[in-house]
CSV table of C-alpha atoms in Angstrom, one decimal:
chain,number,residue,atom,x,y,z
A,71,UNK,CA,200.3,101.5,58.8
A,72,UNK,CA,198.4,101.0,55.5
A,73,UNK,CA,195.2,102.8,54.5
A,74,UNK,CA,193.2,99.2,54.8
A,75,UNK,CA,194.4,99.7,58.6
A,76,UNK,CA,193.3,103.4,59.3
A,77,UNK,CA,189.9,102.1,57.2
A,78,UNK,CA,189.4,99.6,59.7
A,79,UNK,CA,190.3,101.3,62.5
A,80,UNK,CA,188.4,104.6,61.5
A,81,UNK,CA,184.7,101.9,61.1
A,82,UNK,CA,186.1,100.4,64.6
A,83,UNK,CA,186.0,103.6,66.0
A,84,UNK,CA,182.8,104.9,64.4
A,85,UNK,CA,180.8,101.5,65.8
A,86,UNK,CA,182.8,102.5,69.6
A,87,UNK,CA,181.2,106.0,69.0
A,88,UNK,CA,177.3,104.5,68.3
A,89,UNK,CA,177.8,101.8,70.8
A,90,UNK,CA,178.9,104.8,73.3
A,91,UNK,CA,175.7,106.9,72.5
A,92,UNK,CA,173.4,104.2,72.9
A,93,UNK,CA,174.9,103.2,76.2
A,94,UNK,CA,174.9,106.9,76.9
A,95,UNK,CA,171.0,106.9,75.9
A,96,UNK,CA,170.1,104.4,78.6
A,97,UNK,CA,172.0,105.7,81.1
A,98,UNK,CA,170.3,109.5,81.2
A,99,UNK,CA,166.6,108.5,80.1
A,100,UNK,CA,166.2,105.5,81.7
A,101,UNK,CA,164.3,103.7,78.4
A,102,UNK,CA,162.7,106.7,77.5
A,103,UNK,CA,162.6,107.7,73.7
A,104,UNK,CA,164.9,111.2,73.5
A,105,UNK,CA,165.9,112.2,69.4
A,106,UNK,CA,169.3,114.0,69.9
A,107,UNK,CA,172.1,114.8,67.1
A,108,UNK,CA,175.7,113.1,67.5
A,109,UNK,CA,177.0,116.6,69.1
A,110,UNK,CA,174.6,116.7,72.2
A,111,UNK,CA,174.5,113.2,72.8
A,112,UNK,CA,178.6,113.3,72.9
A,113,UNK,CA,178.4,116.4,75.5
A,114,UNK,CA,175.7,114.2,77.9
A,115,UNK,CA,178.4,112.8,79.9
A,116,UNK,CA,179.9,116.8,80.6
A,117,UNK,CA,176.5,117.7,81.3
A,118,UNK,CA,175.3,115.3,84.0
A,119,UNK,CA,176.3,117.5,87.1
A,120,UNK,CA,175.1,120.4,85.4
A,121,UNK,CA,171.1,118.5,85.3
A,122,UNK,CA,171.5,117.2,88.7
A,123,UNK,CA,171.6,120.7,89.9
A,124,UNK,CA,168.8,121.7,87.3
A,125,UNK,CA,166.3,119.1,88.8
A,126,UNK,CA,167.3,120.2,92.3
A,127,UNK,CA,166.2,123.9,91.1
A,128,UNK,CA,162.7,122.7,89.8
A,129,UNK,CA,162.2,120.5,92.8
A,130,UNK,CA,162.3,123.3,95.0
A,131,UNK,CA,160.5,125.8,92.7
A,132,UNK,CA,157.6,122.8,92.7
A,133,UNK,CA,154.6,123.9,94.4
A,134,UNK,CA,154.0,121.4,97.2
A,135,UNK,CA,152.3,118.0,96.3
A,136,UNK,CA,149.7,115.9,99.0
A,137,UNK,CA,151.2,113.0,100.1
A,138,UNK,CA,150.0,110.1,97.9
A,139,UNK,CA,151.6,106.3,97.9
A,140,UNK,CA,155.1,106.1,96.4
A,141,UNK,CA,154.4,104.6,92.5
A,142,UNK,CA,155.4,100.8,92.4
A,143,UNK,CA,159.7,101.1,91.5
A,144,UNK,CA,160.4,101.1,87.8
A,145,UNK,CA,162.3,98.0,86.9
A,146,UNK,CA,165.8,98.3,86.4
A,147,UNK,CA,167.4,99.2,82.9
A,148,UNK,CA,169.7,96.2,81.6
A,149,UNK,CA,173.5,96.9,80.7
A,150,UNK,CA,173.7,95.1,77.0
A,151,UNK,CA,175.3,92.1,77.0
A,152,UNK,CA,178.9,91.3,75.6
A,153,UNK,CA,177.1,89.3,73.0
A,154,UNK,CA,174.6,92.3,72.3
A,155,UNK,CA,177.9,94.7,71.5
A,156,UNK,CA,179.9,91.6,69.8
A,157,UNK,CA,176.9,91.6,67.7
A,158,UNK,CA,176.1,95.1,67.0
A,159,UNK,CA,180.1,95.7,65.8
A,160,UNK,CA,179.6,93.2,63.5
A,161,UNK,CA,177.1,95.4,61.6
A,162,UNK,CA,177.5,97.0,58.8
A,163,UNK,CA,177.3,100.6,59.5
A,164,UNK,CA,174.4,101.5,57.6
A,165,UNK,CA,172.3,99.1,59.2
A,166,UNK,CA,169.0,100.4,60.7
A,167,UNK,CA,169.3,99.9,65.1
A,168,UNK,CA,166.5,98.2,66.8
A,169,UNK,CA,163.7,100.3,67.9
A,170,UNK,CA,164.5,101.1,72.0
A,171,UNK,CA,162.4,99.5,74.4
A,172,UNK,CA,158.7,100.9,75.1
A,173,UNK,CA,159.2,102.7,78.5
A,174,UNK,CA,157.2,100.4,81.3
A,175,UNK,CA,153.4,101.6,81.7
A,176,UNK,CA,152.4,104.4,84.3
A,177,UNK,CA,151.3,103.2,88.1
A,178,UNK,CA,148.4,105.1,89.6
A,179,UNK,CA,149.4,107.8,92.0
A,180,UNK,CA,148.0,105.4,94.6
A,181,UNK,CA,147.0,101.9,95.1
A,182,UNK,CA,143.1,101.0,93.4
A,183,UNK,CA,142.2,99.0,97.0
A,184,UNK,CA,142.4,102.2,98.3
A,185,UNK,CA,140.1,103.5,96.0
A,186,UNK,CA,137.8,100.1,95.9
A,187,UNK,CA,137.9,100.0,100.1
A,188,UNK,CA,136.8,103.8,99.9
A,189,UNK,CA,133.1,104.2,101.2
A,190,UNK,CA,131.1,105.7,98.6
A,191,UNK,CA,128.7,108.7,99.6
A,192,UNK,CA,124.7,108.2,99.0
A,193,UNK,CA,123.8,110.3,96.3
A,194,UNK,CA,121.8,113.3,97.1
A,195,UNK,CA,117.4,113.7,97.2
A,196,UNK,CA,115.8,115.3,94.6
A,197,UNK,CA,114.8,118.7,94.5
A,198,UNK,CA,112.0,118.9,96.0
A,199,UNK,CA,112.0,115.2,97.9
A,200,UNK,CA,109.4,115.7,101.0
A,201,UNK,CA,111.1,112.9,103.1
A,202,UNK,CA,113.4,110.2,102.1
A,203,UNK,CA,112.4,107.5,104.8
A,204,UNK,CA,112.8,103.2,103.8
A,205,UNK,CA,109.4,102.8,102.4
A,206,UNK,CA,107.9,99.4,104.1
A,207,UNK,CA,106.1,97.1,102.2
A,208,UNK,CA,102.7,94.1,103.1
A,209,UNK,CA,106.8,91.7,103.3
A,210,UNK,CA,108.4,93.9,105.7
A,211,UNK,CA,105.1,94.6,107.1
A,212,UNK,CA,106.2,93.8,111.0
A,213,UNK,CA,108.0,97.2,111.1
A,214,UNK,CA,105.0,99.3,110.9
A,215,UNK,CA,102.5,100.3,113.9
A,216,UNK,CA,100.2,97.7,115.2
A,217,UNK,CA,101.4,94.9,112.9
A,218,UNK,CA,102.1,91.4,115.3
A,219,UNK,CA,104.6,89.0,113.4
A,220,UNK,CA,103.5,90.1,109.9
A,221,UNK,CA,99.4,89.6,110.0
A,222,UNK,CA,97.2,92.1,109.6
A,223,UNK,CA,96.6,94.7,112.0
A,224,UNK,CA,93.4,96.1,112.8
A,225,UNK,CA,92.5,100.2,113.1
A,226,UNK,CA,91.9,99.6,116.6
A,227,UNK,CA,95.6,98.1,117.3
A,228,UNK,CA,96.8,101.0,115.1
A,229,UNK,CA,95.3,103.8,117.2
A,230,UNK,CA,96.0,101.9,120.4
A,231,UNK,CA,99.7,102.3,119.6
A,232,UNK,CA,99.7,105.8,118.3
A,233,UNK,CA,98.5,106.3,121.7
A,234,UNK,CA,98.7,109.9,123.1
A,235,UNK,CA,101.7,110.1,120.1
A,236,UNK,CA,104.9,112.9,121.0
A,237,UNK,CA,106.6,111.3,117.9
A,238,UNK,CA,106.4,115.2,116.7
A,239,UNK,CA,106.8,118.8,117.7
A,240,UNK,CA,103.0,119.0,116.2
A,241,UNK,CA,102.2,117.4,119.2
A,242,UNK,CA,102.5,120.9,121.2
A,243,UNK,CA,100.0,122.7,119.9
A,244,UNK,CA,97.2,120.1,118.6
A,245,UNK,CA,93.6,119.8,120.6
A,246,UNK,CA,93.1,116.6,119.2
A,247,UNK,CA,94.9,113.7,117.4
A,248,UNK,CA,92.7,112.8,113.9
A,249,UNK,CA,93.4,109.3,113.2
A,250,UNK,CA,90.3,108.7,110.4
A,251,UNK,CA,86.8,107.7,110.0
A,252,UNK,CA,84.2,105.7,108.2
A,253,UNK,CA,83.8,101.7,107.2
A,254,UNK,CA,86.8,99.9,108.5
A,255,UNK,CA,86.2,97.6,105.0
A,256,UNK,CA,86.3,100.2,103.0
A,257,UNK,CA,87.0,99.5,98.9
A,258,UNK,CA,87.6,103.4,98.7
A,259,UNK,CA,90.0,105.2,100.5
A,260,UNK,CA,90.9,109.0,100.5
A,261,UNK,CA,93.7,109.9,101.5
A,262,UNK,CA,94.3,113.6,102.6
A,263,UNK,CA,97.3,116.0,104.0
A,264,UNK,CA,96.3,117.1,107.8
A,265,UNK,CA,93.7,118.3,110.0
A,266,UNK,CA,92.5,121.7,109.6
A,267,UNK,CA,91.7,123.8,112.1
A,268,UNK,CA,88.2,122.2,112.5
A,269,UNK,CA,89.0,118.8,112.6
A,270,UNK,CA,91.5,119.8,115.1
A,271,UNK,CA,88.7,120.8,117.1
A,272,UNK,CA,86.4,117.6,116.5
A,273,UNK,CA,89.0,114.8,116.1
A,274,UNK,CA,87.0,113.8,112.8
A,275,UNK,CA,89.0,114.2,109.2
A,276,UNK,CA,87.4,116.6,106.7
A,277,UNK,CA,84.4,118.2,108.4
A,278,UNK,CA,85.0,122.3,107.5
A,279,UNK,CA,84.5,123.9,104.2
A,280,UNK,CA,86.9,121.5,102.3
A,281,UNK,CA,85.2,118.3,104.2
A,282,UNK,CA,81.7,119.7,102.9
A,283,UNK,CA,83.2,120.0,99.3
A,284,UNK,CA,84.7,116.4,100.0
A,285,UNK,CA,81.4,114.6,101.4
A,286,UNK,CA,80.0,116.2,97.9
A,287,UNK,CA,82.3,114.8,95.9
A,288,UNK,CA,81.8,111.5,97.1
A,289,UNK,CA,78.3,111.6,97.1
A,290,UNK,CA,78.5,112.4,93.7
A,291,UNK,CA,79.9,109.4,92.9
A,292,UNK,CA,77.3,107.1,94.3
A,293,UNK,CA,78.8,106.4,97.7
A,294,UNK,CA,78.6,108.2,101.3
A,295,UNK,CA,80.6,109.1,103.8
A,296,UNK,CA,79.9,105.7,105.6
A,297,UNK,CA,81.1,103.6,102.6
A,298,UNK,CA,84.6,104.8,102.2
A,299,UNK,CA,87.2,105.7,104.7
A,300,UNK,CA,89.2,109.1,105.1
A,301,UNK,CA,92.5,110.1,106.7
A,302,UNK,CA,95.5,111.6,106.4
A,303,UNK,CA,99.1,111.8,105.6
A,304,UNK,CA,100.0,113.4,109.6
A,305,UNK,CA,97.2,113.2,112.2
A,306,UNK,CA,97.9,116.5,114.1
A,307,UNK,CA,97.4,120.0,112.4
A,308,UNK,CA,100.4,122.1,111.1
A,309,UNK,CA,100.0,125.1,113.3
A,310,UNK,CA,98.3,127.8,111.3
A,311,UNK,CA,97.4,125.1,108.4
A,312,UNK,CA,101.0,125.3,107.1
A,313,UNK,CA,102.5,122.4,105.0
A,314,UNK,CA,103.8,119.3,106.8
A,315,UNK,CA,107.4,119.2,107.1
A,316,UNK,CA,109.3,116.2,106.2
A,317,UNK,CA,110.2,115.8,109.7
A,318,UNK,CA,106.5,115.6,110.7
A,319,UNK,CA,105.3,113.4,107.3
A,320,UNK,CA,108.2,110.2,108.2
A,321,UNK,CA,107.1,110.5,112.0
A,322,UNK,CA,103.4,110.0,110.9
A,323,UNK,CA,103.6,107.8,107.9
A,324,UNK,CA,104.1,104.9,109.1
A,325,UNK,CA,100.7,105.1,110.9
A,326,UNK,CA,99.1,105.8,107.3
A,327,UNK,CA,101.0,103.0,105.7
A,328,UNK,CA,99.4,100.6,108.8
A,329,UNK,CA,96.0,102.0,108.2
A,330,UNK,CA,96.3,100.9,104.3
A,331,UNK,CA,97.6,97.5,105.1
A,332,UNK,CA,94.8,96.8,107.8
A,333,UNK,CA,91.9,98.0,105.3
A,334,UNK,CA,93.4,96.6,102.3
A,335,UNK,CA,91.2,98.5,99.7
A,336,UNK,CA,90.7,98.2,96.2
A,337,UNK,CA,91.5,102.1,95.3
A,338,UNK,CA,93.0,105.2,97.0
A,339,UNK,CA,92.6,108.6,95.7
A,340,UNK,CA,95.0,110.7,97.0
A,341,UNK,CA,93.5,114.0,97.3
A,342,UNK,CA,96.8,117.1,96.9
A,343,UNK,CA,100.4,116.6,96.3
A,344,UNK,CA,101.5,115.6,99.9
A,345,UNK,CA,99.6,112.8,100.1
A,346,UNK,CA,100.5,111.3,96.4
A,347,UNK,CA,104.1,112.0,96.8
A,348,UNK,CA,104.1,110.6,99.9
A,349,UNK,CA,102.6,107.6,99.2
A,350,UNK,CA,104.4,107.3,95.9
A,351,UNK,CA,107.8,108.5,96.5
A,352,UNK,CA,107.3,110.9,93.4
A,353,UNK,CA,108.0,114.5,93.5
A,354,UNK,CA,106.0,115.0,90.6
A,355,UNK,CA,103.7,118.3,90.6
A,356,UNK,CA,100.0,117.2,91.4
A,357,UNK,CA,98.9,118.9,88.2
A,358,UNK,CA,101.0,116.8,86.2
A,359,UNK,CA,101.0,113.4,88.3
A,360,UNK,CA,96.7,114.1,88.7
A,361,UNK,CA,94.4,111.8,86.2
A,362,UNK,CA,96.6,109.2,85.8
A,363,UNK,CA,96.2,105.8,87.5
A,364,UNK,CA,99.5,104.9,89.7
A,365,UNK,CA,100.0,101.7,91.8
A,366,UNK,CA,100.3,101.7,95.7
A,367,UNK,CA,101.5,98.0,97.2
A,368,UNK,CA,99.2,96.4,94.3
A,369,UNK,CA,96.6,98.9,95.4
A,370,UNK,CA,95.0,101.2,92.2
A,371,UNK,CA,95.5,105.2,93.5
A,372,UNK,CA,94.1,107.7,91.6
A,373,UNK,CA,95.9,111.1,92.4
A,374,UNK,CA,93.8,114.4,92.1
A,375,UNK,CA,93.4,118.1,93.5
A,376,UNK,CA,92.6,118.4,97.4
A,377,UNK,CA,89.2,119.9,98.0
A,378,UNK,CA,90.8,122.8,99.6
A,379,UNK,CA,93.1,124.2,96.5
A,380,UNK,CA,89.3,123.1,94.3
A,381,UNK,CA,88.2,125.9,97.0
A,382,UNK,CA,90.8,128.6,96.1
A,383,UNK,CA,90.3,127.2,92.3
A,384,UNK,CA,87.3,127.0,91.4
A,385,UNK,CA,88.3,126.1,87.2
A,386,UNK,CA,90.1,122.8,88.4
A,387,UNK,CA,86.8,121.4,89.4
A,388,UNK,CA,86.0,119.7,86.1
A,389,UNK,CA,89.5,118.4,85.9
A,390,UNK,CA,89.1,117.1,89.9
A,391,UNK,CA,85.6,115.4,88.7
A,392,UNK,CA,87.3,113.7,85.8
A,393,UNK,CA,90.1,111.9,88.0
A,394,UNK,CA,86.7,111.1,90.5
A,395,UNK,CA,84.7,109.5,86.8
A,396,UNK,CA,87.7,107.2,86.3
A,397,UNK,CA,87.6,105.9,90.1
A,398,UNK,CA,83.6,105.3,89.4
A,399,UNK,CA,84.2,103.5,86.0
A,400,UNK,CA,86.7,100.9,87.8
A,401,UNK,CA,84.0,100.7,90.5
A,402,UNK,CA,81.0,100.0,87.8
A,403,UNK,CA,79.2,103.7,89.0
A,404,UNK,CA,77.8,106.2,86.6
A,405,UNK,CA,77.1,110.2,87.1
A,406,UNK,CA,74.0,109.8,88.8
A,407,UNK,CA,73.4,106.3,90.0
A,408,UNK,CA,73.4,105.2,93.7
A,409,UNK,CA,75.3,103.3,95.9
């Protein structure tokens, strides 16, 4: 045998050897990229029983996984052709190889129409939210007390349904139900938060220490009690004159919101927090929301300070009389002048 022969047969060899490694490379990774020397990737083959025992080892010192949907099957690694290994022989051996094949991309732990088919929860109220009940609107106005297919309803139908009302646990301790009073034509509207202990006694809205303060108020504004109308948020009084509870508020509001929609007036001012955020949906502090004018189903509503907190706070009268001087400007009144 000549040396030409052992040359040839030594590069034979040498292209066996890479062609080997390669073949060895996609057998163990599957198409993944792995950078080994010629020594390590010539011991794979002797070490294949040893990793089959390794991977049973970390499988069992796994912590337990939740059950999720098997990932879609990887496609199957392709044996290199006759041609392929024809053609990488005839290389010379300093050739660069091809780049290996880009492993396939990652499946989701689980299908997406799970995911998509998934019922989403509603988000959470506000802080602070006093009821989250589907406000009605003049549209959708058949929902609401007294309302016959969508026309306007009169006071009279509304207080002929509230009726002798157990809609509430206020119910239980209330003397009276106070539904409202004054001109059922009303352009001006206040709007309060419940009976007191007084009205509770005469049915009438407004006619203790904080309904003296309010008749004052709208005197000084050039109308009377017999111009405008007053009510409130829930017609039965909180026992001990505590705050209505959200419970209480979405049982009685849609009696309010029936009231507004049968007098139709040009402005509400909604005298104290409860009745603003009610009406608005806003849980915005009455001393920031107060002053400024806010919308009410295309109505203009003026939130201010309820007569009772103007009792316990005597300073916040000027602000309570500047929130009453906007209402008069839109109305054409000046401090002063009559009805």
């Amino acid at each position: 045998m000549t040396d030409d022969t052992l040359d040839s047969a030594q590069e034979l060899a040498d292209v066996l050897q890479d062609v080997r490694r390669h073949l060895l490379w996609q057998e163990e990774t599957g198409g993944r990229a792995l950078l080994v020397d010629a020594r390590v990737a010539a011991e794979l083959q002797q070490q294949r029983a040893a990793a089959s025992s390794v991977r049973s080892m970390i499988a069992r010192a796994r912590p337990p996984e939740p059950a999720v949907a098997p990932p879609a099957p990887r496609p199957p690694v392709e044996s290199p052709s006759r041609d392929t290994l024809h053609a990488a022989m005839k290389q010379p051996l300093g050739a660069p190889r091809p780049p290996p094949p880009a492993p396939p991309p990652v499946m989701a732990s689980r299908p997406l129409a799970a995911d998509e088919g998934a019922p989403r929860a509603a988000p959470a109220p506000s802080p602070g939210m006093l009821l989250d009940v589907p406000r009605t609107t003049p549209r959708s106005s058949g929902a609401l007390p007294g309302v016959v297919e969508g026309e306007r309803p009169t006071l009279d139908q509304i207080r002929r349904e509230l009726g002798d009302c157990r809609r509430c646990k206020l119910c239980t301790g209330r003397k009276n139900i106070v539904f409202g009073s004054g001109n059922p034509r009303a352009d001006l509207v206040f709007v309060g938060e419940g009976p007191g202990e007084n009205e509770d006694i005469q049915g009438v809205p407004f006619v203790g220490a904080a309904g003296d303060l309010l008749t004052k108020m709208i005197g000084a504004m050039g109308f009377t009690r017999d111009d405008v109308y007053i009510c409130n948020v829930v017609k039965c009084r909180p026992p001990g004159n505590r705050n209505p509870e959200p419970d209480e508020i979405a049982a009685c509001e849609p009696f309010l919101r029936s009231q507004l929609l049968a007098l139709q007036p040009k402005v509400i001012v909604a005298l104290g927090k409860f009745a603003a955020q009610t009406l608005l949906r806003d849980t915005t502090p009455i001393t920031r929301m107060r002053g400024a004018w806010r919308e009410y189903e295309g109505i203009r509503l003026m939130p201010t300070f309820h007569p009772a907190y103007l009792l316990r706070n005597s300073a916040e009268k000027r602000k309570a009389w500047e929130d009453l001087q906007q209402v008069m400007k839109l109305f054409g009144k000046h401090p002063g002048s009559s009805a």
